[in-house]
Amino acid sequence: QIDDMDATNQREEHLKGLVDRISINLENCLSIVIDDSGVEPSSDRIEREVKEFMSSIQILRHELKMIQLDNNNAENNANLQREIESLEEDGRRKDHVLSKFSGKLSRWQSTFEALALSHKNE
């Protein structure tokens, strides 16, 4: 579980870094748009900043999707484990009932065989 905690902490730090990167990219894009220095920004610079911003958003979206899949897998595994335990318990109960009735059937068979022998001897 320590490894899981380390992985979770690393993932959280990675996500924080992505959010910081998105924030910086957005600030850069906005500074270009609201720049009132009178100098027209180059279209290459605008395009580069927008691409970096969109790339950061796509990476964050991918990371969040992976977290969602991991959580779904963990939930599915937990559900599967509960189902397995339930089936095992059902199997144990049925084995107990079969054992109980097998014993009764053996006793009845012995009784009927004894009755058949006594009836035959009469």
mmCIF file of N, CA and C in Angstrom:
data_model
loop_
_atom_site.group_PDB
_atom_site.id
_atom_site.type_symbol
_atom_site.label_atom_id
_atom_site.label_comp_id
_atom_site.label_asym_id
_atom_site.label_seq_id
_atom_site.Cartn_x
_atom_site.Cartn_y
_atom_site.Cartn_z
ATOM 1 N N GLN A 1 0.807 -1.194 0.000
ATOM 2 C CA GLN A 1 0.000 0.000 0.000
ATOM 3 C C GLN A 1 0.855 1.264 0.000
ATOM 4 N N ILE A 2 2.067 1.161 0.489
ATOM 5 C CA ILE A 2 2.970 2.304 0.457
ATOM 6 C C ILE A 2 3.260 2.681 -0.992
ATOM 7 N N ASP A 3 3.453 1.669 -1.859
ATOM 8 C CA ASP A 3 3.681 1.937 -3.277
ATOM 9 C C ASP A 3 2.484 2.650 -3.893
ATOM 10 N N ASP A 4 1.266 2.229 -3.505
ATOM 11 C CA ASP A 4 0.057 2.887 -3.999
ATOM 12 C C ASP A 4 0.017 4.347 -3.567
ATOM 13 N N MET A 5 0.412 4.605 -2.307
ATOM 14 C CA MET A 5 0.419 5.979 -1.811
ATOM 15 C C MET A 5 1.459 6.811 -2.562
ATOM 16 N N ASP A 6 2.634 6.229 -2.801
ATOM 17 C CA ASP A 6 3.673 6.935 -3.555
ATOM 18 C C ASP A 6 3.188 7.254 -4.965
ATOM 19 N N ALA A 7 2.547 6.273 -5.598
ATOM 20 C CA ALA A 7 2.034 6.480 -6.953
ATOM 21 C C ALA A 7 0.960 7.561 -6.953
ATOM 22 N N THR A 8 0.098 7.553 -5.947
ATOM 23 C CA THR A 8 -0.951 8.567 -5.845
ATOM 24 C C THR A 8 -0.339 9.950 -5.647
ATOM 25 N N ASN A 9 0.656 10.042 -4.770
ATOM 26 C CA ASN A 9 1.323 11.330 -4.538
ATOM 27 C C ASN A 9 2.020 11.829 -5.799
ATOM 28 N N GLN A 10 2.671 10.918 -6.512
ATOM 29 C CA GLN A 10 3.342 11.307 -7.758
ATOM 30 C C GLN A 10 2.331 11.789 -8.790
ATOM 31 N N ARG A 11 1.205 11.075 -8.868
ATOM 32 C CA ARG A 11 0.171 11.460 -9.824
ATOM 33 C C ARG A 11 -0.396 12.833 -9.464
ATOM 34 N N GLU A 12 -0.616 13.076 -8.163
ATOM 35 C CA GLU A 12 -1.129 14.374 -7.729
ATOM 36 C C GLU A 12 -0.145 15.490 -8.071
ATOM 37 N N GLU A 13 1.134 15.252 -7.834
ATOM 38 C CA GLU A 13 2.151 16.257 -8.160
ATOM 39 C C GLU A 13 2.188 16.514 -9.665
ATOM 40 N N HIS A 14 2.065 15.455 -10.442
ATOM 41 C CA HIS A 14 2.050 15.591 -11.896
ATOM 42 C C HIS A 14 0.844 16.426 -12.341
ATOM 43 N N LEU A 15 -0.320 16.155 -11.748
ATOM 44 C CA LEU A 15 -1.522 16.911 -12.101
ATOM 45 C C LEU A 15 -1.384 18.380 -11.700
ATOM 46 N N LYS A 16 -0.820 18.617 -10.519
ATOM 47 C CA LYS A 16 -0.597 20.005 -10.093
ATOM 48 C C LYS A 16 0.316 20.713 -11.094
ATOM 49 N N GLY A 17 1.363 20.036 -11.541
ATOM 50 C CA GLY A 17 2.266 20.608 -12.537
ATOM 51 C C GLY A 17 1.543 20.925 -13.835
ATOM 52 N N LEU A 18 0.647 20.017 -14.250
ATOM 53 C CA LEU A 18 -0.119 20.264 -15.480
ATOM 54 C C LEU A 18 -1.037 21.470 -15.320
ATOM 55 N N VAL A 19 -1.688 21.572 -14.181
ATOM 56 C CA VAL A 19 -2.579 22.710 -13.943
ATOM 57 C C VAL A 19 -1.768 24.010 -13.930
ATOM 58 N N ASP A 20 -0.603 23.983 -13.301
ATOM 59 C CA ASP A 20 0.263 25.174 -13.299
ATOM 60 C C ASP A 20 0.677 25.541 -14.726
ATOM 61 N N ARG A 21 1.002 24.514 -15.503
ATOM 62 C CA ARG A 21 1.413 24.753 -16.901
ATOM 63 C C ARG A 21 0.261 25.363 -17.700
ATOM 64 N N ILE A 22 -0.958 24.855 -17.482
ATOM 65 C CA ILE A 22 -2.135 25.399 -18.170
ATOM 66 C C ILE A 22 -2.344 26.856 -17.764
ATOM 67 N N SER A 23 -2.182 27.132 -16.488
ATOM 68 C CA SER A 23 -2.340 28.500 -15.996
ATOM 69 C C SER A 23 -1.342 29.448 -16.663
ATOM 70 N N ILE A 24 -0.105 29.015 -16.758
ATOM 71 C CA ILE A 24 0.931 29.837 -17.406
ATOM 72 C C ILE A 24 0.614 30.029 -18.885
ATOM 73 N N ASN A 25 0.202 28.930 -19.554
ATOM 74 C CA ASN A 25 -0.151 29.035 -20.973
ATOM 75 C C ASN A 25 -1.321 29.996 -21.180
ATOM 76 N N LEU A 26 -2.309 29.928 -20.310
ATOM 77 C CA LEU A 26 -3.464 30.814 -20.429
ATOM 78 C C LEU A 26 -3.047 32.266 -20.195
ATOM 79 N N GLU A 27 -2.225 32.472 -19.185
ATOM 80 C CA GLU A 27 -1.728 33.833 -18.933
ATOM 81 C C GLU A 27 -0.976 34.370 -20.150
ATOM 82 N N ASN A 28 -0.149 33.540 -20.768
ATOM 83 C CA ASN A 28 0.582 33.964 -21.962
ATOM 84 C C ASN A 28 -0.367 34.324 -23.101
ATOM 85 N N CYS A 29 -1.383 33.492 -23.312
ATOM 86 C CA CYS A 29 -2.364 33.763 -24.370
ATOM 87 C C CYS A 29 -3.098 35.073 -24.087
ATOM 88 N N LEU A 30 -3.521 35.256 -22.849
ATOM 89 C CA LEU A 30 -4.251 36.470 -22.497
ATOM 90 C C LEU A 30 -3.373 37.715 -22.604
ATOM 91 N N SER A 31 -2.118 37.566 -22.210
ATOM 92 C CA SER A 31 -1.227 38.736 -22.288
ATOM 93 C C SER A 31 -1.015 39.172 -23.733
ATOM 94 N N ILE A 32 -1.027 38.217 -24.643
ATOM 95 C CA ILE A 32 -0.899 38.564 -26.062
ATOM 96 C C ILE A 32 -2.149 39.312 -26.521
ATOM 97 N N VAL A 33 -3.315 38.806 -26.102
ATOM 98 C CA VAL A 33 -4.573 39.395 -26.545
ATOM 99 C C VAL A 33 -4.756 40.802 -25.984
ATOM 100 N N ILE A 34 -4.397 40.999 -24.708
ATOM 101 C CA ILE A 34 -4.649 42.301 -24.088
ATOM 102 C C ILE A 34 -3.428 43.213 -24.080
ATOM 103 N N ASP A 35 -2.401 42.828 -24.813
ATOM 104 C CA ASP A 35 -1.184 43.640 -24.883
ATOM 105 C C ASP A 35 -1.522 44.998 -25.505
ATOM 106 N N ASP A 36 -1.277 46.044 -24.731
ATOM 107 C CA ASP A 36 -1.597 47.376 -25.227
ATOM 108 C C ASP A 36 -0.336 48.195 -25.511
ATOM 109 N N SER A 37 0.745 47.484 -25.763
ATOM 110 C CA SER A 37 2.003 48.187 -26.031
ATOM 111 C C SER A 37 2.034 48.801 -27.429
ATOM 112 N N GLY A 38 1.041 48.473 -28.207
ATOM 113 C CA GLY A 38 1.000 49.005 -29.561
ATOM 114 C C GLY A 38 1.724 48.123 -30.558
ATOM 115 N N VAL A 39 2.458 47.125 -30.075
ATOM 116 C CA VAL A 39 3.174 46.217 -30.972
ATOM 117 C C VAL A 39 2.244 45.051 -31.289
ATOM 118 N N GLU A 40 2.029 44.834 -32.557
ATOM 119 C CA GLU A 40 1.156 43.735 -32.992
ATOM 120 C C GLU A 40 1.901 42.413 -32.827
ATOM 121 N N PRO A 41 1.338 41.466 -32.048
ATOM 122 C CA PRO A 41 2.023 40.177 -31.880
ATOM 123 C C PRO A 41 1.992 39.399 -33.193
ATOM 124 N N SER A 42 3.047 38.629 -33.386
ATOM 125 C CA SER A 42 3.106 37.844 -34.624
ATOM 126 C C SER A 42 2.104 36.704 -34.553
ATOM 127 N N SER A 43 1.587 36.357 -35.711
ATOM 128 C CA SER A 43 0.611 35.258 -35.753
ATOM 129 C C SER A 43 1.277 33.945 -35.346
ATOM 130 N N ASP A 44 2.578 33.816 -35.618
ATOM 131 C CA ASP A 44 3.303 32.607 -35.204
ATOM 132 C C ASP A 44 3.329 32.498 -33.682
ATOM 133 N N ARG A 45 3.571 33.626 -33.028
ATOM 134 C CA ARG A 45 3.612 33.613 -31.557
ATOM 135 C C ARG A 45 2.236 33.272 -30.988
ATOM 136 N N ILE A 46 1.198 33.881 -31.534
ATOM 137 C CA ILE A 46 -0.169 33.590 -31.073
ATOM 138 C C ILE A 46 -0.477 32.117 -31.281
ATOM 139 N N GLU A 47 -0.170 31.622 -32.473
ATOM 140 C CA GLU A 47 -0.443 30.216 -32.789
ATOM 141 C C GLU A 47 0.335 29.284 -31.854
ATOM 142 N N ARG A 48 1.605 29.594 -31.600
ATOM 143 C CA ARG A 48 2.436 28.775 -30.715
ATOM 144 C C ARG A 48 1.863 28.746 -29.290
ATOM 145 N N GLU A 49 1.473 29.912 -28.770
ATOM 146 C CA GLU A 49 0.928 29.974 -27.418
ATOM 147 C C GLU A 49 -0.403 29.228 -27.308
ATOM 148 N N VAL A 50 -1.250 29.372 -28.304
ATOM 149 C CA VAL A 50 -2.536 28.666 -28.306
ATOM 150 C C VAL A 50 -2.310 27.162 -28.402
ATOM 151 N N LYS A 51 -1.367 26.733 -29.243
ATOM 152 C CA LYS A 51 -1.071 25.296 -29.373
ATOM 153 C C LYS A 51 -0.544 24.731 -28.062
ATOM 154 N N GLU A 52 0.328 25.473 -27.391
ATOM 155 C CA GLU A 52 0.853 25.010 -26.106
ATOM 156 C C GLU A 52 -0.278 24.894 -25.077
ATOM 157 N N PHE A 53 -1.167 25.890 -25.085
ATOM 158 C CA PHE A 53 -2.308 25.854 -24.167
ATOM 159 C C PHE A 53 -3.197 24.648 -24.455
ATOM 160 N N MET A 54 -3.538 24.438 -25.708
ATOM 161 C CA MET A 54 -4.402 23.313 -26.093
ATOM 162 C C MET A 54 -3.716 21.977 -25.816
ATOM 163 N N SER A 55 -2.423 21.919 -26.032
ATOM 164 C CA SER A 55 -1.674 20.689 -25.744
ATOM 165 C C SER A 55 -1.727 20.366 -24.257
ATOM 166 N N SER A 56 -1.550 21.391 -23.437
ATOM 167 C CA SER A 56 -1.607 21.183 -21.987
ATOM 168 C C SER A 56 -2.991 20.699 -21.567
ATOM 169 N N ILE A 57 -4.023 21.284 -22.158
ATOM 170 C CA ILE A 57 -5.400 20.865 -21.858
ATOM 171 C C ILE A 57 -5.607 19.406 -22.260
ATOM 172 N N GLN A 58 -5.112 19.019 -23.432
ATOM 173 C CA GLN A 58 -5.254 17.629 -23.894
ATOM 174 C C GLN A 58 -4.525 16.661 -22.968
ATOM 175 N N ILE A 59 -3.350 17.029 -22.517
ATOM 176 C CA ILE A 59 -2.596 16.166 -21.603
ATOM 177 C C ILE A 59 -3.354 16.009 -20.293
ATOM 178 N N LEU A 60 -3.883 17.110 -19.766
ATOM 179 C CA LEU A 60 -4.658 17.047 -18.523
ATOM 180 C C LEU A 60 -5.900 16.191 -18.714
ATOM 181 N N ARG A 61 -6.585 16.375 -19.819
ATOM 182 C CA ARG A 61 -7.783 15.572 -20.115
ATOM 183 C C ARG A 61 -7.429 14.077 -20.145
ATOM 184 N N HIS A 62 -6.310 13.757 -20.798
ATOM 185 C CA HIS A 62 -5.859 12.362 -20.868
ATOM 186 C C HIS A 62 -5.553 11.810 -19.466
ATOM 187 N N GLU A 63 -4.832 12.587 -18.674
ATOM 188 C CA GLU A 63 -4.483 12.145 -17.313
ATOM 189 C C GLU A 63 -5.735 11.914 -16.473
ATOM 190 N N LEU A 64 -6.699 12.825 -16.573
ATOM 191 C CA LEU A 64 -7.941 12.664 -15.802
ATOM 192 C C LEU A 64 -8.729 11.444 -16.276
ATOM 193 N N LYS A 65 -8.710 11.185 -17.571
ATOM 194 C CA LYS A 65 -9.378 9.989 -18.114
ATOM 195 C C LYS A 65 -8.705 8.721 -17.582
ATOM 196 N N MET A 66 -7.378 8.730 -17.495
ATOM 197 C CA MET A 66 -6.655 7.570 -16.966
ATOM 198 C C MET A 66 -6.998 7.348 -15.489
ATOM 199 N N ILE A 67 -7.112 8.423 -14.733
ATOM 200 C CA ILE A 67 -7.501 8.304 -13.323
ATOM 201 C C ILE A 67 -8.904 7.718 -13.225
ATOM 202 N N GLN A 68 -9.798 8.206 -14.076
ATOM 203 C CA GLN A 68 -11.162 7.683 -14.081
ATOM 204 C C GLN A 68 -11.171 6.192 -14.415
ATOM 205 N N LEU A 69 -10.382 5.781 -15.393
ATOM 206 C CA LEU A 69 -10.307 4.365 -15.753
ATOM 207 C C LEU A 69 -9.734 3.535 -14.602
ATOM 208 N N ASP A 70 -8.694 4.061 -13.950
ATOM 209 C CA ASP A 70 -8.117 3.355 -12.802
ATOM 210 C C ASP A 70 -9.150 3.183 -11.702
ATOM 211 N N ASN A 71 -9.906 4.250 -11.437
ATOM 212 C CA ASN A 71 -10.942 4.173 -10.396
ATOM 213 C C ASN A 71 -12.032 3.185 -10.787
ATOM 214 N N ASN A 72 -12.426 3.202 -12.067
ATOM 215 C CA ASN A 72 -13.440 2.251 -12.531
ATOM 216 C C ASN A 72 -12.923 0.816 -12.412
ATOM 217 N N ASN A 73 -11.645 0.615 -12.771
ATOM 218 C CA ASN A 73 -11.065 -0.726 -12.656
ATOM 219 C C ASN A 73 -11.030 -1.183 -11.207
ATOM 220 N N ALA A 74 -10.650 -0.286 -10.311
ATOM 221 C CA ALA A 74 -10.608 -0.638 -8.887
ATOM 222 C C ALA A 74 -12.002 -0.968 -8.390
ATOM 223 N N GLU A 75 -12.985 -0.179 -8.810
ATOM 224 C CA GLU A 75 -14.368 -0.434 -8.398
ATOM 225 C C GLU A 75 -14.861 -1.757 -8.983
ATOM 226 N N ASN A 76 -14.542 -2.003 -10.257
ATOM 227 C CA ASN A 76 -14.942 -3.264 -10.881
ATOM 228 C C ASN A 76 -14.286 -4.457 -10.189
ATOM 229 N N ASN A 77 -13.002 -4.308 -9.834
ATOM 230 C CA ASN A 77 -12.310 -5.382 -9.131
ATOM 231 C C ASN A 77 -12.945 -5.641 -7.768
ATOM 232 N N ALA A 78 -13.314 -4.579 -7.061
ATOM 233 C CA ALA A 78 -13.962 -4.741 -5.758
ATOM 234 C C ALA A 78 -15.319 -5.423 -5.927
ATOM 235 N N ASN A 79 -16.083 -5.007 -6.934
ATOM 236 C CA ASN A 79 -17.383 -5.643 -7.199
ATOM 237 C C ASN A 79 -17.205 -7.111 -7.560
ATOM 238 N N LEU A 80 -16.209 -7.388 -8.371
ATOM 239 C CA LEU A 80 -15.935 -8.765 -8.767
ATOM 240 C C LEU A 80 -15.539 -9.606 -7.560
ATOM 241 N N GLN A 81 -14.701 -9.049 -6.691
ATOM 242 C CA GLN A 81 -14.284 -9.767 -5.489
ATOM 243 C C GLN A 81 -15.487 -10.060 -4.587
ATOM 244 N N ARG A 82 -16.389 -9.084 -4.443
ATOM 245 C CA ARG A 82 -17.605 -9.314 -3.633
ATOM 246 C C ARG A 82 -18.462 -10.411 -4.257
ATOM 247 N N GLU A 83 -18.572 -10.406 -5.569
ATOM 248 C CA GLU A 83 -19.367 -11.424 -6.256
ATOM 249 C C GLU A 83 -18.751 -12.811 -6.075
ATOM 250 N N ILE A 84 -17.427 -12.891 -6.167
ATOM 251 C CA ILE A 84 -16.731 -14.166 -5.964
ATOM 252 C C ILE A 84 -16.967 -14.673 -4.549
ATOM 253 N N GLU A 85 -16.855 -13.785 -3.574
ATOM 254 C CA GLU A 85 -17.079 -14.176 -2.178
ATOM 255 C C GLU A 85 -18.507 -14.650 -1.970
ATOM 256 N N SER A 86 -19.453 -13.977 -2.599
ATOM 257 C CA SER A 86 -20.857 -14.375 -2.493
ATOM 258 C C SER A 86 -21.075 -15.758 -3.106
ATOM 259 N N LEU A 87 -20.476 -15.991 -4.276
ATOM 260 C CA LEU A 87 -20.611 -17.305 -4.922
ATOM 261 C C LEU A 87 -19.951 -18.404 -4.096
ATOM 262 N N GLU A 88 -18.801 -18.089 -3.503
ATOM 263 C CA GLU A 88 -18.133 -19.073 -2.652
ATOM 264 C C GLU A 88 -18.990 -19.407 -1.443
ATOM 265 N N GLU A 89 -19.618 -18.397 -0.845
ATOM 266 C CA GLU A 89 -20.500 -18.631 0.309
ATOM 267 C C GLU A 89 -21.703 -19.467 -0.109
ATOM 268 N N ASP A 90 -22.279 -19.171 -1.264
ATOM 269 C CA ASP A 90 -23.395 -19.987 -1.772
ATOM 270 C C ASP A 90 -22.947 -21.435 -1.961
ATOM 271 N N GLY A 91 -21.760 -21.612 -2.505
ATOM 272 C CA GLY A 91 -21.220 -22.965 -2.705
ATOM 273 C C GLY A 91 -21.046 -23.689 -1.381
ATOM 274 N N ARG A 92 -20.530 -22.985 -0.364
ATOM 275 C CA ARG A 92 -20.360 -23.621 0.961
ATOM 276 C C ARG A 92 -21.707 -24.017 1.561
ATOM 277 N N ARG A 93 -22.710 -23.142 1.428
ATOM 278 C CA ARG A 93 -24.048 -23.467 1.957
ATOM 279 C C ARG A 93 -24.631 -24.682 1.234
ATOM 280 N N LYS A 94 -24.490 -24.724 -0.058
ATOM 281 C CA LYS A 94 -25.027 -25.843 -0.832
ATOM 282 C C LYS A 94 -24.285 -27.130 -0.504
ATOM 283 N N ASP A 95 -22.974 -27.038 -0.330
ATOM 284 C CA ASP A 95 -22.208 -28.221 0.084
ATOM 285 C C ASP A 95 -22.685 -28.736 1.435
ATOM 286 N N HIS A 96 -22.962 -27.822 2.356
ATOM 287 C CA HIS A 96 -23.446 -28.204 3.683
ATOM 288 C C HIS A 96 -24.804 -28.903 3.572
ATOM 289 N N VAL A 97 -25.706 -28.345 2.770
ATOM 290 C CA VAL A 97 -27.033 -28.942 2.588
ATOM 291 C C VAL A 97 -26.898 -30.313 1.930
ATOM 292 N N LEU A 98 -26.046 -30.418 0.906
ATOM 293 C CA LEU A 98 -25.848 -31.717 0.246
ATOM 294 C C LEU A 98 -25.276 -32.749 1.215
ATOM 295 N N SER A 99 -24.344 -32.344 2.021
ATOM 296 C CA SER A 99 -23.753 -33.251 3.010
ATOM 297 C C SER A 99 -24.813 -33.724 3.996
ATOM 298 N N LYS A 100 -25.620 -32.786 4.447
ATOM 299 C CA LYS A 100 -26.690 -33.109 5.406
ATOM 300 C C LYS A 100 -27.675 -34.114 4.794
ATOM 301 N N PHE A 101 -28.111 -33.861 3.563
ATOM 302 C CA PHE A 101 -29.075 -34.756 2.928
ATOM 303 C C PHE A 101 -28.449 -36.074 2.491
ATOM 304 N N SER A 102 -27.160 -36.062 2.174
ATOM 305 C CA SER A 102 -26.488 -37.332 1.851
ATOM 306 C C SER A 102 -26.491 -38.250 3.064
ATOM 307 N N GLY A 103 -26.243 -37.665 4.239
ATOM 308 C CA GLY A 103 -26.291 -38.456 5.477
ATOM 309 C C GLY A 103 -27.683 -39.026 5.711
ATOM 310 N N LYS A 104 -28.710 -38.216 5.516
ATOM 311 C CA LYS A 104 -30.088 -38.685 5.691
ATOM 312 C C LYS A 104 -30.417 -39.788 4.688
ATOM 313 N N LEU A 105 -29.986 -39.597 3.424
ATOM 314 C CA LEU A 105 -30.246 -40.608 2.405
ATOM 315 C C LEU A 105 -29.565 -41.935 2.755
ATOM 316 N N SER A 106 -28.346 -41.853 3.282
ATOM 317 C CA SER A 106 -27.632 -43.070 3.681
ATOM 318 C C SER A 106 -28.397 -43.793 4.793
ATOM 319 N N ARG A 107 -28.889 -43.018 5.767
ATOM 320 C CA ARG A 107 -29.644 -43.639 6.865
ATOM 321 C C ARG A 107 -30.945 -44.243 6.351
ATOM 322 N N TRP A 108 -31.648 -43.541 5.465
ATOM 323 C CA TRP A 108 -32.883 -44.074 4.918
ATOM 324 C C TRP A 108 -32.608 -45.333 4.092
ATOM 325 N N GLN A 109 -31.534 -45.301 3.319
ATOM 326 C CA GLN A 109 -31.184 -46.474 2.512
ATOM 327 C C GLN A 109 -30.912 -47.661 3.413
ATOM 328 N N SER A 110 -30.177 -47.443 4.481
ATOM 329 C CA SER A 110 -29.906 -48.535 5.430
ATOM 330 C C SER A 110 -31.199 -49.048 6.047
ATOM 331 N N THR A 111 -32.073 -48.116 6.405
ATOM 332 C CA THR A 111 -33.362 -48.508 7.006
ATOM 333 C C THR A 111 -34.190 -49.302 6.015
ATOM 334 N N PHE A 112 -34.275 -48.844 4.791
ATOM 335 C CA PHE A 112 -35.068 -49.558 3.785
ATOM 336 C C PHE A 112 -34.468 -50.916 3.447
ATOM 337 N N GLU A 113 -33.129 -50.985 3.417
ATOM 338 C CA GLU A 113 -32.494 -52.280 3.168
ATOM 339 C C GLU A 113 -32.803 -53.253 4.314
ATOM 340 N N ALA A 114 -32.771 -52.760 5.543
ATOM 341 C CA ALA A 114 -33.090 -53.609 6.706
ATOM 342 C C ALA A 114 -34.552 -54.052 6.648
ATOM 343 N N LEU A 115 -35.437 -53.149 6.300
ATOM 344 C CA LEU A 115 -36.858 -53.494 6.168
ATOM 345 C C LEU A 115 -37.065 -54.511 5.049
ATOM 346 N N ALA A 116 -36.359 -54.329 3.932
ATOM 347 C CA ALA A 116 -36.500 -55.245 2.820
ATOM 348 C C ALA A 116 -36.016 -56.627 3.215
ATOM 349 N N LEU A 117 -34.908 -56.699 3.987
ATOM 350 C CA LEU A 117 -34.390 -57.994 4.439
ATOM 351 C C LEU A 117 -35.350 -58.648 5.426
ATOM 352 N N SER A 118 -35.892 -57.850 6.334
ATOM 353 C CA SER A 118 -36.816 -58.428 7.318
ATOM 354 C C SER A 118 -38.111 -58.858 6.653
ATOM 355 N N HIS A 119 -38.529 -58.131 5.643
ATOM 356 C CA HIS A 119 -39.755 -58.489 4.930
ATOM 357 C C HIS A 119 -39.524 -59.752 4.100
ATOM 358 N N LYS A 120 -38.314 -59.864 3.544
ATOM 359 C CA LYS A 120 -37.959 -61.019 2.749
ATOM 360 C C LYS A 120 -37.898 -62.263 3.618
ATOM 361 N N ASN A 121 -37.409 -62.129 4.847
ATOM 362 C CA ASN A 121 -37.248 -63.261 5.749
ATOM 363 C C ASN A 121 -38.589 -63.715 6.342
ATOM 364 N N GLU A 122 -39.624 -62.962 6.214
ATOM 365 C CA GLU A 122 -40.913 -63.344 6.805
ATOM 366 C C GLU A 122 -41.652 -64.302 5.975
#
